[in-house]
Short mmCIF file of C-alpha atoms in Angstrom, two decimals:
data_model
loop_
_atom_site.label_atom_id
_atom_site.label_comp_id
_atom_site.label_asym_id
_atom_site.label_seq_id
_atom_site.Cartn_x
_atom_site.Cartn_y
_atom_site.Cartn_z
CA MET Y 14 -121.22 -35.26 -67.60
CA PRO Y 15 -123.03 -36.86 -64.64
CA ARG Y 16 -124.18 -34.31 -62.13
CA LYS Y 17 -123.72 -34.56 -58.41
CA ALA Y 18 -126.92 -35.50 -56.59
CA ALA Y 19 -128.70 -32.30 -55.59
CA ASN Y 20 -130.32 -33.72 -52.46
CA ARG Y 21 -127.15 -35.15 -50.93
CA SER Y 22 -126.79 -33.83 -47.39
CA SER Y 23 -123.67 -32.31 -45.91
CA ILE Y 24 -122.19 -33.19 -42.54
CA VAL Y 25 -123.47 -29.84 -41.21
CA GLU Y 26 -127.04 -30.61 -42.28
CA VAL Y 27 -126.86 -34.09 -40.70
CA ALA Y 28 -125.58 -32.55 -37.48
CA ARG Y 29 -128.45 -29.98 -37.46
CA LYS Y 30 -131.11 -32.64 -38.01
CA ALA Y 31 -129.59 -34.95 -35.42
CA GLY Y 32 -129.23 -32.16 -32.88
CA VAL Y 33 -125.51 -32.74 -32.41
CA SER Y 34 -122.30 -31.02 -33.48
CA PRO Y 35 -120.57 -31.71 -36.82
CA ALA Y 36 -117.63 -33.11 -34.83
CA THR Y 37 -119.95 -35.69 -33.26
CA VAL Y 38 -121.18 -36.74 -36.72
CA SER Y 39 -117.56 -37.05 -37.85
CA ARG Y 40 -116.80 -39.27 -34.86
CA ALA Y 41 -119.77 -41.47 -35.80
CA PHE Y 42 -117.91 -42.37 -39.00
CA ASN Y 43 -114.30 -42.27 -37.86
CA GLN Y 44 -114.36 -43.18 -34.14
CA PRO Y 45 -117.79 -44.69 -33.40
CA GLU Y 46 -116.49 -46.34 -30.24
CA LEU Y 47 -116.27 -42.88 -28.62
CA LEU Y 48 -120.01 -42.27 -28.85
CA LYS Y 49 -122.82 -43.53 -26.68
CA PRO Y 50 -124.75 -46.34 -28.43
CA ALA Y 51 -127.97 -44.30 -28.42
CA THR Y 52 -126.26 -41.25 -29.96
CA LEU Y 53 -124.58 -43.39 -32.61
CA ALA Y 54 -127.86 -45.12 -33.51
CA HIS Y 55 -129.65 -41.76 -33.76
CA ILE Y 56 -127.01 -40.31 -36.11
CA LYS Y 57 -127.08 -43.42 -38.29
CA ALA Y 58 -130.86 -43.14 -38.58
CA VAL Y 59 -130.58 -39.54 -39.78
CA VAL Y 60 -127.82 -40.53 -42.21
CA ARG Y 61 -129.95 -43.31 -43.68
CA ASN Y 62 -132.90 -40.94 -44.19
CA ASP Y 63 -130.79 -38.22 -45.82
CA GLY Y 64 -128.54 -40.43 -47.95
CA PHE Y 65 -125.40 -38.81 -46.58
CA ARG Y 66 -122.04 -40.32 -47.59
CA PRO Y 67 -118.77 -39.16 -46.00
CA ASN Y 68 -116.15 -37.69 -48.32
CA ARG Y 69 -113.49 -40.34 -47.90
CA VAL Y 70 -111.25 -38.82 -50.56
CA GLY Y 71 -111.05 -35.58 -48.64
CA ARG Y 72 -110.50 -37.40 -45.39
CA SER Y 73 -107.69 -39.43 -46.98
CA LEU Y 74 -105.96 -36.27 -48.18
CA ARG Y 75 -106.16 -34.74 -44.71
CA ALA Y 76 -105.02 -37.89 -42.91
CA GLY Y 77 -102.32 -38.88 -45.41
CA SER Y 78 -103.84 -42.35 -45.65
CA THR Y 79 -106.23 -43.88 -48.18
CA ARG Y 80 -107.19 -46.73 -45.83
CA THR Y 81 -106.79 -48.99 -48.86
CA ILE Y 82 -104.82 -52.22 -49.01
CA GLY Y 83 -103.60 -53.81 -52.23
CA LEU Y 84 -103.95 -57.54 -52.81
CA LEU Y 85 -101.85 -59.06 -55.60
CA LEU Y 86 -102.36 -62.76 -56.41
CA PRO Y 87 -101.43 -64.99 -59.36
CA THR Y 88 -105.05 -65.91 -60.17
CA LEU Y 89 -108.52 -66.31 -58.70
CA SER Y 90 -109.31 -69.40 -60.78
CA ASN Y 91 -107.39 -71.43 -58.21
CA PRO Y 92 -109.62 -71.79 -55.11
CA VAL Y 93 -106.57 -71.41 -52.86
CA PHE Y 94 -106.04 -67.78 -53.87
CA ALA Y 95 -109.78 -67.05 -53.92
CA GLU Y 96 -110.05 -68.22 -50.31
CA CYS Y 97 -106.99 -66.18 -49.35
CA PHE Y 98 -108.62 -63.11 -50.90
CA GLU Y 99 -111.81 -63.69 -48.91
CA GLY Y 100 -109.90 -64.01 -45.66
CA ALA Y 101 -107.86 -60.85 -46.24
CA GLU Y 102 -110.74 -58.77 -47.59
CA ARG Y 103 -113.05 -59.61 -44.71
CA HIS Y 104 -110.41 -58.75 -42.11
CA ALA Y 105 -109.62 -55.48 -43.89
CA ARG Y 106 -113.28 -54.53 -44.21
CA GLU Y 107 -113.95 -55.17 -40.53
CA ALA Y 108 -110.99 -52.90 -39.71
CA GLY Y 109 -112.36 -50.11 -41.92
CA TYR Y 110 -110.09 -50.64 -44.91
CA SER Y 111 -110.92 -51.15 -48.58
CA VAL Y 112 -109.11 -53.61 -50.85
CA MET Y 113 -107.78 -53.14 -54.40
CA MET Y 114 -107.23 -56.39 -56.30
CA ALA Y 115 -105.03 -57.46 -59.23
CA THR Y 116 -103.86 -60.79 -60.69
CA THR Y 117 -100.58 -61.56 -62.43
CA GLY Y 118 -100.82 -64.99 -64.08
CA TYR Y 119 -97.40 -65.81 -62.51
CA VAL Y 120 -95.72 -63.32 -64.93
CA PRO Y 121 -92.91 -61.30 -63.25
CA GLU Y 122 -93.36 -58.31 -65.58
CA VAL Y 123 -97.06 -58.14 -64.68
CA GLU Y 124 -96.17 -58.31 -60.98
CA ALA Y 125 -93.94 -55.25 -61.33
CA LYS Y 126 -96.50 -53.27 -63.35
CA ALA Y 127 -99.28 -54.11 -60.89
CA VAL Y 128 -97.17 -52.99 -57.93
CA GLN Y 129 -96.43 -49.69 -59.69
CA ALA Y 130 -100.16 -49.19 -60.30
CA PHE Y 131 -100.88 -49.85 -56.62
CA LEU Y 132 -98.26 -47.31 -55.61
CA ASP Y 133 -99.76 -44.77 -58.02
CA HIS Y 134 -103.11 -45.24 -56.25
CA GLN Y 135 -101.36 -44.52 -52.93
CA ILE Y 136 -102.35 -47.69 -51.13
CA ASP Y 137 -101.29 -47.95 -47.50
CA GLY Y 138 -99.88 -51.48 -47.75
CA LEU Y 139 -99.79 -54.60 -49.92
CA ILE Y 140 -100.43 -58.32 -49.52
CA LEU Y 141 -99.02 -60.37 -52.37
CA THR Y 142 -97.94 -63.71 -53.77
CA VAL Y 143 -95.12 -63.68 -56.32
CA GLY Y 144 -93.68 -66.44 -58.47
CA THR Y 145 -90.44 -66.38 -56.52
CA PRO Y 146 -89.25 -63.81 -53.95
CA VAL Y 147 -85.60 -64.18 -55.00
CA ARG Y 148 -84.40 -61.21 -57.10
CA ASN Y 149 -87.99 -60.13 -57.59
CA ALA Y 150 -88.49 -56.71 -59.21
CA ALA Y 151 -91.87 -56.11 -57.56
CA LEU Y 152 -90.48 -56.75 -54.06
CA ALA Y 153 -87.44 -54.60 -54.79
CA MET Y 154 -89.78 -51.77 -55.77
CA LEU Y 155 -91.71 -52.09 -52.50
CA GLN Y 156 -88.50 -52.02 -50.48
CA ALA Y 157 -87.21 -48.99 -52.36
CA VAL Y 158 -90.22 -46.89 -51.33
CA ASP Y 159 -90.53 -48.53 -47.89
CA MET Y 160 -94.07 -49.75 -48.63
CA PRO Y 161 -95.42 -52.05 -45.88
CA HIS Y 162 -96.11 -55.47 -47.36
CA MET Y 163 -96.75 -59.11 -46.47
CA LEU Y 164 -96.11 -62.15 -48.65
CA VAL Y 165 -98.66 -64.97 -48.63
CA TYR Y 166 -97.70 -68.57 -49.55
CA ASN Y 167 -94.15 -67.52 -50.45
CA GLU Y 168 -91.46 -68.06 -47.83
CA SER Y 169 -88.63 -65.56 -47.56
CA GLY Y 170 -85.83 -64.59 -45.23
CA LYS Y 171 -85.95 -60.95 -46.38
CA HIS Y 172 -89.68 -60.24 -46.47
CA PRO Y 173 -92.38 -60.95 -43.85
CA PHE Y 174 -94.70 -63.76 -44.90
CA VAL Y 175 -97.61 -65.97 -43.88
CA SER Y 176 -97.50 -69.53 -45.17
CA VAL Y 177 -97.30 -73.16 -44.14
CA ASP Y 178 -94.03 -75.06 -43.91
CA ASN Y 179 -94.01 -76.31 -47.50
CA ARG Y 180 -90.98 -78.56 -47.01
CA GLY Y 181 -92.34 -80.02 -43.80
CA ALA Y 182 -95.80 -80.59 -45.28
CA ALA Y 183 -94.31 -82.43 -48.27
CA ARG Y 184 -92.23 -84.57 -45.92
CA ASP Y 185 -95.38 -85.54 -44.03
CA MET Y 186 -97.18 -86.60 -47.21
CA MET Y 187 -94.18 -88.63 -48.34
CA GLN Y 188 -94.05 -90.32 -44.95
CA ASP Y 189 -97.68 -91.39 -45.35
CA LEU Y 190 -97.03 -92.73 -48.85
CA ALA Y 191 -94.01 -94.67 -47.62
CA ALA Y 192 -96.02 -96.10 -44.73
CA LEU Y 193 -98.46 -97.56 -47.26
CA GLY Y 194 -95.61 -99.31 -49.06
CA HIS Y 195 -94.83 -96.91 -51.92
CA ARG Y 196 -91.17 -96.94 -52.91
CA ARG Y 197 -91.35 -95.33 -56.35
CA ILE Y 198 -92.91 -91.87 -56.14
CA ALA Y 199 -92.93 -88.98 -58.62
CA VAL Y 200 -93.57 -85.33 -57.80
CA VAL Y 201 -95.61 -83.52 -60.44
CA THR Y 202 -95.28 -79.72 -60.71
CA GLY Y 203 -95.49 -76.83 -63.12
CA PRO Y 204 -92.35 -74.84 -64.07
CA LEU Y 205 -90.21 -74.45 -60.94
CA SER Y 206 -88.95 -71.06 -62.11
CA GLU Y 207 -92.45 -69.68 -61.55
CA SER Y 208 -93.18 -71.14 -58.11
CA ASP Y 209 -90.99 -71.26 -55.04
CA ARG Y 210 -93.78 -73.26 -53.37
CA ALA Y 211 -93.37 -76.10 -55.87
CA ARG Y 212 -89.59 -76.02 -55.38
CA ARG Y 213 -89.92 -76.29 -51.62
CA ARG Y 214 -92.44 -79.13 -51.88
CA LEU Y 215 -90.18 -81.06 -54.24
CA ALA Y 216 -87.23 -80.51 -51.92
CA GLY Y 217 -89.21 -81.71 -48.91
CA ALA Y 218 -90.37 -84.82 -50.76
CA ARG Y 219 -86.81 -85.69 -51.74
CA GLU Y 220 -85.51 -85.08 -48.22
CA GLN Y 221 -88.05 -87.49 -46.76
CA ALA Y 222 -87.40 -90.09 -49.45
CA ALA Y 223 -83.67 -89.99 -48.70
CA GLN Y 224 -84.30 -90.22 -44.97
CA GLN Y 225 -86.47 -93.31 -45.40
CA GLY Y 226 -84.23 -95.01 -47.95
CA LEU Y 227 -86.74 -94.82 -50.79
CA GLY Y 228 -85.78 -94.77 -54.44
CA GLU Y 229 -85.00 -91.54 -56.22
CA VAL Y 230 -88.01 -89.24 -56.42
CA ALA Y 231 -88.76 -88.51 -60.07
CA HIS Y 232 -89.81 -84.99 -61.05
CA TRP Y 233 -92.36 -84.56 -63.84
CA VAL Y 234 -92.66 -80.96 -65.04
CA MET Y 235 -95.94 -79.94 -66.68
CA PRO Y 236 -96.22 -76.88 -68.95
CA ALA Y 237 -98.71 -75.25 -66.58
CA HIS Y 238 -99.06 -75.15 -62.80
CA THR Y 239 -102.62 -76.41 -62.68
CA ALA Y 240 -103.03 -78.62 -65.77
CA ALA Y 241 -101.33 -81.95 -66.51
CA SER Y 242 -100.13 -83.02 -69.96
CA ARG Y 243 -101.46 -86.38 -71.12
CA ASP Y 244 -98.46 -86.86 -73.40
CA ILE Y 245 -96.00 -86.35 -70.53
CA LEU Y 246 -97.95 -88.77 -68.34
CA GLN Y 247 -98.05 -91.41 -71.07
CA ASP Y 248 -94.34 -91.19 -71.76
CA ALA Y 249 -93.35 -91.25 -68.10
CA LEU Y 250 -95.59 -94.20 -67.23
CA ARG Y 251 -94.02 -96.36 -69.96
CA SER Y 252 -90.84 -96.58 -67.88
CA PRO Y 253 -90.03 -100.03 -66.45
CA ASN Y 254 -89.71 -98.29 -63.07
CA ALA Y 255 -92.92 -96.30 -63.33
CA PRO Y 256 -94.01 -94.81 -59.98
CA THR Y 257 -96.83 -96.25 -57.95
CA ALA Y 258 -97.75 -92.83 -56.54
CA LEU Y 259 -97.86 -89.28 -57.90
CA PHE Y 260 -97.55 -86.36 -55.50
CA CYS Y 261 -98.90 -83.26 -57.28
CA SER Y 262 -97.84 -79.81 -56.11
CA ASN Y 263 -101.43 -78.51 -55.97
CA ASP Y 264 -104.99 -79.83 -56.03
CA LEU Y 265 -105.92 -78.52 -59.48
CA LEU Y 266 -102.90 -80.28 -60.95
CA ALA Y 267 -103.84 -83.46 -59.09
CA ALA Y 268 -107.42 -83.31 -60.40
CA SER Y 269 -106.16 -82.79 -63.95
CA THR Y 270 -103.72 -85.68 -63.56
CA ILE Y 271 -106.46 -88.03 -62.35
CA THR Y 272 -108.70 -87.03 -65.27
CA HIS Y 273 -105.99 -88.00 -67.76
CA LEU Y 274 -105.13 -91.23 -65.93
CA VAL Y 275 -108.74 -92.36 -65.95
CA ALA Y 276 -109.01 -91.56 -69.66
CA MET Y 277 -105.89 -93.67 -70.21
CA GLY Y 278 -107.49 -96.65 -68.49
CA TYR Y 279 -106.03 -96.40 -65.00
CA ALA Y 280 -108.06 -96.85 -61.83
CA VAL Y 281 -107.13 -94.42 -59.04
CA PRO Y 282 -105.99 -95.55 -56.50
CA ARG Y 283 -106.10 -99.26 -57.45
CA ASP Y 284 -103.51 -98.96 -60.22
CA ILE Y 285 -101.77 -95.76 -59.14
CA SER Y 286 -102.16 -93.37 -56.20
CA VAL Y 287 -102.45 -89.60 -56.64
CA CYS Y 288 -102.35 -86.88 -53.97
CA GLY Y 289 -102.32 -83.09 -54.04
CA PHE Y 290 -101.45 -80.05 -51.98
CA ASP Y 291 -103.88 -77.34 -50.80
CA GLY Y 292 -106.85 -79.19 -49.30
CA THR Y 293 -109.41 -77.30 -51.37
CA ALA Y 294 -113.14 -77.86 -51.00
CA MET Y 295 -113.15 -78.96 -54.63
CA GLY Y 296 -110.95 -81.91 -53.73
CA THR Y 297 -113.38 -83.13 -51.09
CA LEU Y 298 -116.15 -83.23 -53.72
CA MET Y 299 -114.23 -85.49 -56.08
CA VAL Y 300 -115.09 -89.18 -56.33
CA PRO Y 301 -113.17 -90.55 -54.57
CA PRO Y 302 -112.19 -87.50 -52.46
CA LEU Y 303 -108.69 -86.23 -53.10
CA THR Y 304 -105.95 -87.03 -50.61
CA SER Y 305 -104.14 -83.74 -50.02
CA VAL Y 306 -102.08 -81.53 -47.74
CA GLU Y 307 -104.48 -78.93 -46.37
CA GLN Y 308 -103.31 -75.37 -45.81
CA PRO Y 309 -105.72 -72.86 -44.19
CA SER Y 310 -106.00 -70.35 -47.03
CA ARG Y 311 -108.63 -68.06 -45.48
CA GLN Y 312 -106.60 -67.93 -42.30
CA ILE Y 313 -103.46 -67.19 -44.31
CA GLY Y 314 -105.18 -64.17 -45.89
CA ALA Y 315 -106.66 -62.94 -42.60
CA THR Y 316 -103.38 -63.38 -40.71
CA ALA Y 317 -101.43 -61.51 -43.38
CA CYS Y 318 -103.94 -58.66 -43.23
CA ALA Y 319 -103.73 -58.54 -39.44
CA GLN Y 320 -99.92 -58.40 -39.59
CA LEU Y 321 -100.03 -55.65 -42.21
CA LEU Y 322 -102.46 -53.56 -40.14
CA THR Y 323 -100.16 -53.97 -37.14
CA ARG Y 324 -97.36 -52.47 -39.21
CA LEU Y 325 -99.60 -49.61 -40.39
CA GLN Y 326 -100.41 -48.83 -36.78
CA GLY Y 327 -96.74 -48.53 -35.90
CA GLY Y 328 -96.06 -52.09 -34.76
CA GLN Y 329 -93.68 -54.73 -36.09
CA THR Y 330 -94.62 -57.46 -38.55
CA ARG Y 331 -93.38 -61.01 -38.21
CA SER Y 332 -93.38 -64.05 -40.43
CA VAL Y 333 -95.93 -66.71 -39.51
CA ARG Y 334 -96.10 -70.39 -40.46
CA LEU Y 335 -99.56 -71.81 -39.92
CA SER Y 336 -100.32 -75.47 -39.31
CA HIS Y 337 -101.09 -77.92 -42.10
CA ARG Y 338 -102.69 -81.33 -41.98
CA ILE Y 339 -103.07 -84.34 -44.25
CA LEU Y 340 -106.59 -84.90 -45.59
CA GLN Y 341 -107.00 -88.63 -45.92
CA GLY Y 342 -109.11 -88.95 -49.06
CA GLY Y 343 -109.68 -91.91 -51.30
CA THR Y 344 -107.11 -91.36 -54.06
CA VAL Y 345 -104.21 -92.97 -52.19
CA ALA Y 346 -103.92 -96.67 -51.28
CA ALA Y 347 -101.26 -99.35 -50.96
CA PRO Y 348 -99.38 -99.90 -54.24
CA PRO Y 349 -100.47 -102.72 -56.56
CA THR Y 350 -98.57 -105.97 -56.09
CA SER Y 351 -97.36 -105.76 -59.68
CA THR Y 352 -96.87 -102.78 -62.00
CA ARG Y 353 -97.21 -104.89 -65.12
CA THR Y 354 -100.98 -104.32 -65.33
CA ALA Y 355 -100.64 -100.60 -64.79
CA ARG Y 356 -97.94 -100.20 -67.43
CA SER Y 357 -99.93 -102.16 -69.98
CA LYS Y 358 -102.77 -99.66 -69.70
CA THR Y 359 -100.70 -96.89 -71.21
CA PRO Y 360 -101.65 -96.54 -74.91
#
């Protein structure tokens, strides 16, 4: 078995070498703001030379807090969630907290198992995105044990959350498409049962279409949230009333859709317009850049962490909707004067 380092100093030895009390050394780690800058710098210099590390496990047992936050997200392969993680982790680290991470792949059973594992590790609080917050086993588990938590991206009337107004953002994108002359628009999503965000975006698109007197908004469901099906696209575009614009529920799905359309012989946006939702950096690097609804993912993560820490310090959490904006890329343009050319491109 690995042996404990023999030359690792104790807090008493650090205090002796620094010429201060053990309590002062303890404050240097736990309440550095209480020390004079010169004293703090001197203790840190001694610590660096001796290789001392505070026993955080012991401190956690004494304080009844692990100073660890859980972060549960569907995936990190989607840049949206990766940016959210960065925002939350940085805010937690600056506040003296560590972060435990897990991903679920949008599977409810995995969500519940991951939450149980977090509870077993005695985290202080949890930031999470679930497939849907309605009748969710993971959220019910958190409520049962009164575990402080914040949803990110989900919107809920029963749980505090940080998100954008998904319905309102979809309405804004639809308004822009209508202003360009699009009257036949389809919303492209993954399975709605796995994403309340997609449901809200579809609902917002349909609300705006009805308000502006547009035709019925078609809904094309792909097998996965972030990957389009070429077969579904081909079949749908054979319709005599094929849409002139596709509003995808996220940027990865939009990028996948454009890839298939180009392979099928379409020019985007000359033959058909495509837009996404997220405003990822990846979308701005596409040629042409992706038109998208931008949501501030790093800020979402940081804000959720700040709200959670407020709760851990005895305050009250509140739900927050952050601002979105439309990124005017190059994948959306006025509709073609005739759809005959576009339909003929479908193999």
